[in-house]
Short mmCIF file of C-alpha atoms in Angstrom, two decimals:
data_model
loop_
_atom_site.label_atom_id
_atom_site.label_comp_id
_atom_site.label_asym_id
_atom_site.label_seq_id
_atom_site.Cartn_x
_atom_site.Cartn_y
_atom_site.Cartn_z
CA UNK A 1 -99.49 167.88 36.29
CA UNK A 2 -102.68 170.12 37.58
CA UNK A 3 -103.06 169.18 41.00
CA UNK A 4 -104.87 170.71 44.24
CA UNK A 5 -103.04 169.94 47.18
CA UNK A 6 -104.70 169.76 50.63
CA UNK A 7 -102.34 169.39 54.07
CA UNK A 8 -102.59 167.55 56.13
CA UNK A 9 -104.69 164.68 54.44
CA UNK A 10 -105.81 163.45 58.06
CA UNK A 11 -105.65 165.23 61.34
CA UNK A 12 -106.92 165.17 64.88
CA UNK A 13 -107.01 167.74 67.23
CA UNK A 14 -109.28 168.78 70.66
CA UNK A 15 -111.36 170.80 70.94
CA UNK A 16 -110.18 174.95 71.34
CA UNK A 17 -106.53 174.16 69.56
CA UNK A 18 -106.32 176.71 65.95
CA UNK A 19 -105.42 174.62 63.42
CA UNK A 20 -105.04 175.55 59.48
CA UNK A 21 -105.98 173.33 57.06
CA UNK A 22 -103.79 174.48 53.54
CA UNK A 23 -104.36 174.19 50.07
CA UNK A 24 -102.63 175.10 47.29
CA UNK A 25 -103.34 175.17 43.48
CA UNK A 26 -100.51 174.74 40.35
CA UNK A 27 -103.16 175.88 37.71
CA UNK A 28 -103.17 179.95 38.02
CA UNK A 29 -107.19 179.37 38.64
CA UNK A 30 -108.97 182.21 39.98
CA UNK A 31 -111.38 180.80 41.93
CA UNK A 32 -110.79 178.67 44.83
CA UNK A 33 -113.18 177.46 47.34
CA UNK A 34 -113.76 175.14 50.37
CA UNK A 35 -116.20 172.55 50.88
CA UNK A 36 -117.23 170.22 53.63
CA UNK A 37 -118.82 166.74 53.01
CA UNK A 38 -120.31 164.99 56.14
CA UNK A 39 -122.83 161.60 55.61
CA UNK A 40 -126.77 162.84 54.56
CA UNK A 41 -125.78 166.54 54.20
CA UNK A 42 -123.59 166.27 51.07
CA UNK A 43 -120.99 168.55 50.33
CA UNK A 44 -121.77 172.07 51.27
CA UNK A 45 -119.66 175.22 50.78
CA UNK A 46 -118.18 177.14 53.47
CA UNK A 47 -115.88 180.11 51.74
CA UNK A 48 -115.19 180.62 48.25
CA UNK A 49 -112.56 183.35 46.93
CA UNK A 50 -112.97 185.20 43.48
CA UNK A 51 -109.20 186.14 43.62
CA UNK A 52 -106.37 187.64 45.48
CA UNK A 53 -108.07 189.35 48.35
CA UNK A 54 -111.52 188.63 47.34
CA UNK A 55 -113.09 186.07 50.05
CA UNK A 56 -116.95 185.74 50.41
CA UNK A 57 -118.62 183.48 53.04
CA UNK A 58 -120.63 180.41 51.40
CA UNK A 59 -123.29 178.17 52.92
CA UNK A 60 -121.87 177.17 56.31
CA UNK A 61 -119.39 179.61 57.57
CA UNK A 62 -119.81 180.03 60.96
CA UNK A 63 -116.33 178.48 62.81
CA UNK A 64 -114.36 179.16 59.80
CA UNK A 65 -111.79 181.69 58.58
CA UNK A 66 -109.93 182.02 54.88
CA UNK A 67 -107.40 184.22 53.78
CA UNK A 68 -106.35 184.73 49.54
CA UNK A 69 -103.00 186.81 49.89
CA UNK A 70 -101.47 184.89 46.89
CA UNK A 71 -103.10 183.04 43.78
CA UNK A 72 -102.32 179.67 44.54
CA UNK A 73 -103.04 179.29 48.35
CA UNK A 74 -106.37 179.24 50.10
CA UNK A 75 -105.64 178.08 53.66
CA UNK A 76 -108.76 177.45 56.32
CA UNK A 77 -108.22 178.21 59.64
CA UNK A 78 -110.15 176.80 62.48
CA UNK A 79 -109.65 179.85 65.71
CA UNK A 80 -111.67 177.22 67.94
CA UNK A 81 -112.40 173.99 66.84
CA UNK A 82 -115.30 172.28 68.01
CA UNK A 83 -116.38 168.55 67.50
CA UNK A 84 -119.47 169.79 64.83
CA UNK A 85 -116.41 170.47 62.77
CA UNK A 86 -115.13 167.14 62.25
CA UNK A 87 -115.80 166.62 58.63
CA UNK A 88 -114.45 165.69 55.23
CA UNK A 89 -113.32 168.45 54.07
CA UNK A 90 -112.19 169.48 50.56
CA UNK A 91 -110.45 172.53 48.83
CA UNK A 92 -111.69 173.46 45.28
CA UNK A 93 -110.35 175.44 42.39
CA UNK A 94 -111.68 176.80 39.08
CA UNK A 95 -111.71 179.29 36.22
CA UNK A 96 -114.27 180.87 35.48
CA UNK A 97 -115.80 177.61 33.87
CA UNK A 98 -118.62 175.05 35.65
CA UNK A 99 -115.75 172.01 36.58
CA UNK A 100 -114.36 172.69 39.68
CA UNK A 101 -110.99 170.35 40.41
CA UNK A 102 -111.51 169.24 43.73
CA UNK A 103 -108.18 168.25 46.43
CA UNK A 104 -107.66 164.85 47.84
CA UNK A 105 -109.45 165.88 51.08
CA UNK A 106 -108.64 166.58 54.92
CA UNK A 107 -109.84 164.35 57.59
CA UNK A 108 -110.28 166.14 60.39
CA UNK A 109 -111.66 164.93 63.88
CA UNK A 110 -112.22 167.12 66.74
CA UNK A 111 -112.30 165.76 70.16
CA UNK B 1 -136.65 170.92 52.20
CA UNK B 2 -133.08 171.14 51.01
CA UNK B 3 -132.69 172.10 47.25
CA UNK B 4 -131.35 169.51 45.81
CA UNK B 5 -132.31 166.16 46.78
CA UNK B 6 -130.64 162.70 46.15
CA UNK B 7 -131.65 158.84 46.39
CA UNK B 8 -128.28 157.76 48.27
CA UNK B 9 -128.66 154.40 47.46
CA UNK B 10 -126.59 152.11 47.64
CA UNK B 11 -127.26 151.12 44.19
CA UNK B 12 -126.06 147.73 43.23
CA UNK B 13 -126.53 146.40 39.31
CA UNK B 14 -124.70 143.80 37.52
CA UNK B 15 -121.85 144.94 34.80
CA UNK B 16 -123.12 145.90 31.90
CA UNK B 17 -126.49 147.13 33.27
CA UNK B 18 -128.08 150.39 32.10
CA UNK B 19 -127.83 152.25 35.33
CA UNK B 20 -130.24 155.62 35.83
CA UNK B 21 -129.03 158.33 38.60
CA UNK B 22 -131.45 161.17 39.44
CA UNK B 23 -131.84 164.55 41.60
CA UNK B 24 -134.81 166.49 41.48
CA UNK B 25 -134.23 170.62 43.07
CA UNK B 26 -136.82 172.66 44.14
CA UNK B 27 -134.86 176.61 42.80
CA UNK B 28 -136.37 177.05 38.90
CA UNK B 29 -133.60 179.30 38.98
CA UNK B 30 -130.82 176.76 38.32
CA UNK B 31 -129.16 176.89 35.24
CA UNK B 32 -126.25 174.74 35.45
CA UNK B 33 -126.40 171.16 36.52
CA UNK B 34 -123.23 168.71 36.60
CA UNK B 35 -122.47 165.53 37.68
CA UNK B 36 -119.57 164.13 40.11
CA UNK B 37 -117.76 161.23 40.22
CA UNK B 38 -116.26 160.23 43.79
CA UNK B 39 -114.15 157.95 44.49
CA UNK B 40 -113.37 156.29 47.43
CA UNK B 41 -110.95 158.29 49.81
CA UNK B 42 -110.84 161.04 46.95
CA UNK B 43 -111.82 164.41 46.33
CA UNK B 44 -114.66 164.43 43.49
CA UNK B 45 -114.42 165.11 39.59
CA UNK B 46 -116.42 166.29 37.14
CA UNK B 47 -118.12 163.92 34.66
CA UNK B 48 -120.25 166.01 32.58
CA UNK B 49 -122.24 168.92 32.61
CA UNK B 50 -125.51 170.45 30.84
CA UNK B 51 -126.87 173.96 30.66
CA UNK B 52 -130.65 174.30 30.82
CA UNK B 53 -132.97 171.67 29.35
CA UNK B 54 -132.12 168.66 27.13
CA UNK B 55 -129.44 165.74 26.26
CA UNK B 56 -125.73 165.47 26.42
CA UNK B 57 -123.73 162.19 25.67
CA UNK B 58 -120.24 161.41 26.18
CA UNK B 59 -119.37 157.56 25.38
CA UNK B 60 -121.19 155.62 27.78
CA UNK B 61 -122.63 158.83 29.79
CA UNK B 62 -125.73 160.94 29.27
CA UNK B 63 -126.56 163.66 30.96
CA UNK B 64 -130.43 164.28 30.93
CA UNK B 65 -132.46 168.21 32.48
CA UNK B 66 -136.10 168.10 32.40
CA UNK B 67 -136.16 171.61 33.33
CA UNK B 68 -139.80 171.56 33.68
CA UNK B 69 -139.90 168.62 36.07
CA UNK B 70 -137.02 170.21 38.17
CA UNK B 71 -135.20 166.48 37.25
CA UNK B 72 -131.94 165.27 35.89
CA UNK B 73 -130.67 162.14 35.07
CA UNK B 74 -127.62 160.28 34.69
CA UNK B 75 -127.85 157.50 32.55
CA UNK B 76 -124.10 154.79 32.13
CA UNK B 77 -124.48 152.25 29.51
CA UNK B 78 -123.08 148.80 29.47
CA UNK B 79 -121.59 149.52 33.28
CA UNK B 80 -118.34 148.59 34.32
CA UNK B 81 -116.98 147.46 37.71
CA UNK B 82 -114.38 150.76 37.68
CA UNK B 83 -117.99 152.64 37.45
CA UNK B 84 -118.58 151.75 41.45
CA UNK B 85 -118.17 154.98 42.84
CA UNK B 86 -120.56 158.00 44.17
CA UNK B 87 -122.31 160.04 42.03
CA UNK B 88 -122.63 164.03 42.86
CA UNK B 89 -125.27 165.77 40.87
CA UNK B 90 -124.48 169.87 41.33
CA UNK B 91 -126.26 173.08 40.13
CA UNK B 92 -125.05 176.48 39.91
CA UNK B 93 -127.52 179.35 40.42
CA UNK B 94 -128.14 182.16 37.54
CA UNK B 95 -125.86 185.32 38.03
CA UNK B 96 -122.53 182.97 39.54
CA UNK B 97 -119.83 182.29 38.00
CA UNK B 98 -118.71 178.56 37.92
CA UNK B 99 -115.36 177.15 38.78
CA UNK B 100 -115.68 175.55 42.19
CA UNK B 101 -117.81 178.83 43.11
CA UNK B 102 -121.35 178.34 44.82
CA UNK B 103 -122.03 174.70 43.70
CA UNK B 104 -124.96 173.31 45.60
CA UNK B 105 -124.47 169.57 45.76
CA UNK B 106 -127.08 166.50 46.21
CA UNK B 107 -125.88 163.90 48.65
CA UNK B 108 -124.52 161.42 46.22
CA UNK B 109 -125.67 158.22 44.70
CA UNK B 110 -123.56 155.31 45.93
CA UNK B 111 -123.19 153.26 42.97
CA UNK B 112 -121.55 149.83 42.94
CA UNK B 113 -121.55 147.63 39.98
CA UNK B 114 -120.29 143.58 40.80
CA UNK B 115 -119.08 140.89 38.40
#
């Protein structure tokens, strides 16, 4: 079964602690993305990766870091959380096509 | 301004309604437009997608670009209660690559249809 699979689904943290959000992908898509979704502001993109070793920043970086060492995993790291980080936030993969297959999501407050 | 904008609703209609779900964007330059379907407490999938102006159907979905008007549509025939759910309209700019690369989203379009 194609799945995108985000850990942990929920977490909650204070403020300053490094945290990594993971993802990982069973489909051999290149492309592989993160996304955050927060009420009135929609989903927004904060790093996308073209493939192994090929990260980019998207619309909302700042706070965030991504790595791409192997196909299937795109982990987010937070160095320094800060409570404008709590957020929905959602891993996304694709292939070169416009559907993007989007993972359950990661709830993550910041306090 | 943001650059896509979306009526967040909540829309409520009884089943079977005609429902119509719209963005308008302010970049000429999109090419791509798609629309999401979110769940509740899940990640969001795509229903359809168009490229440039015109119609697309799939069953009870049509996807509508009035390229000219910077508008698309959404339109679900005969609704069904399973249809409650948000609705993400997305874009991708000319010269990207799709695939969950550079998708700029609207806000959604809460959608709930009742018995």
């Amino acid at each position: 079964e194609a799945q995108v699979t985000q850990n942990p689904r929920y977490l909650i943290t204070v403020t300053g602690k490094k945290l990594t959000v993971t993802c990982s992908q069973n489909m051999n898509h290149e492309y592989m993305s993160w996304y955050r979704q927060d009420p009135g502001l929609g989903l927004r993109q904060i790093y996308y990766s073209m493939n192994v070793e090929v990260t980019d920043k998207g619309d909302v970086p700042e706070g965030y870091k991504v790595s791409r060492k192997e196909k299937r995993n795109f982990p987010l790291i937070l160095e320094s959380p800060s409570p404008n980080q709590t957020s929905l936030y959602f891993c996304a993969t694709g292939q070169g096509s416009t559907e993007a297959f989007f993972g359950q999501g990661t709830r993550l407050t910041v306090v | 301004q943001k650059e896509v904008e979306q009526d967040p609703g909540p829309l409520s209609v009884p089943e079977g309604a005609i429902v119509s779900l719209n963005c308008t964007y302010s970049n000429s330059a999109f090419q791509y437009f798609m629309w999401y379907r979110q769940y509740s407490r899940k990640g969001p999938e795509l229903l359809m997608y168009t490229y440039s102006s015109g119609n697309k159907e799939d069953g009870r979905f049509t996807a509508q670009v009035d390229k000219s008007s910077k508008y698309i549509s959404l339109f679900i025939r005969d609704s069904q209660p399973s249809d409650s759910a948000t609705y993400l309209c997305a874009m991708i700019p000319p010269g990207v690559t799709g695939g969950g690369n550079k998708l700029t989203f609207g806000t959604g379009t809460q959608l709930k249809v009742e018995l």
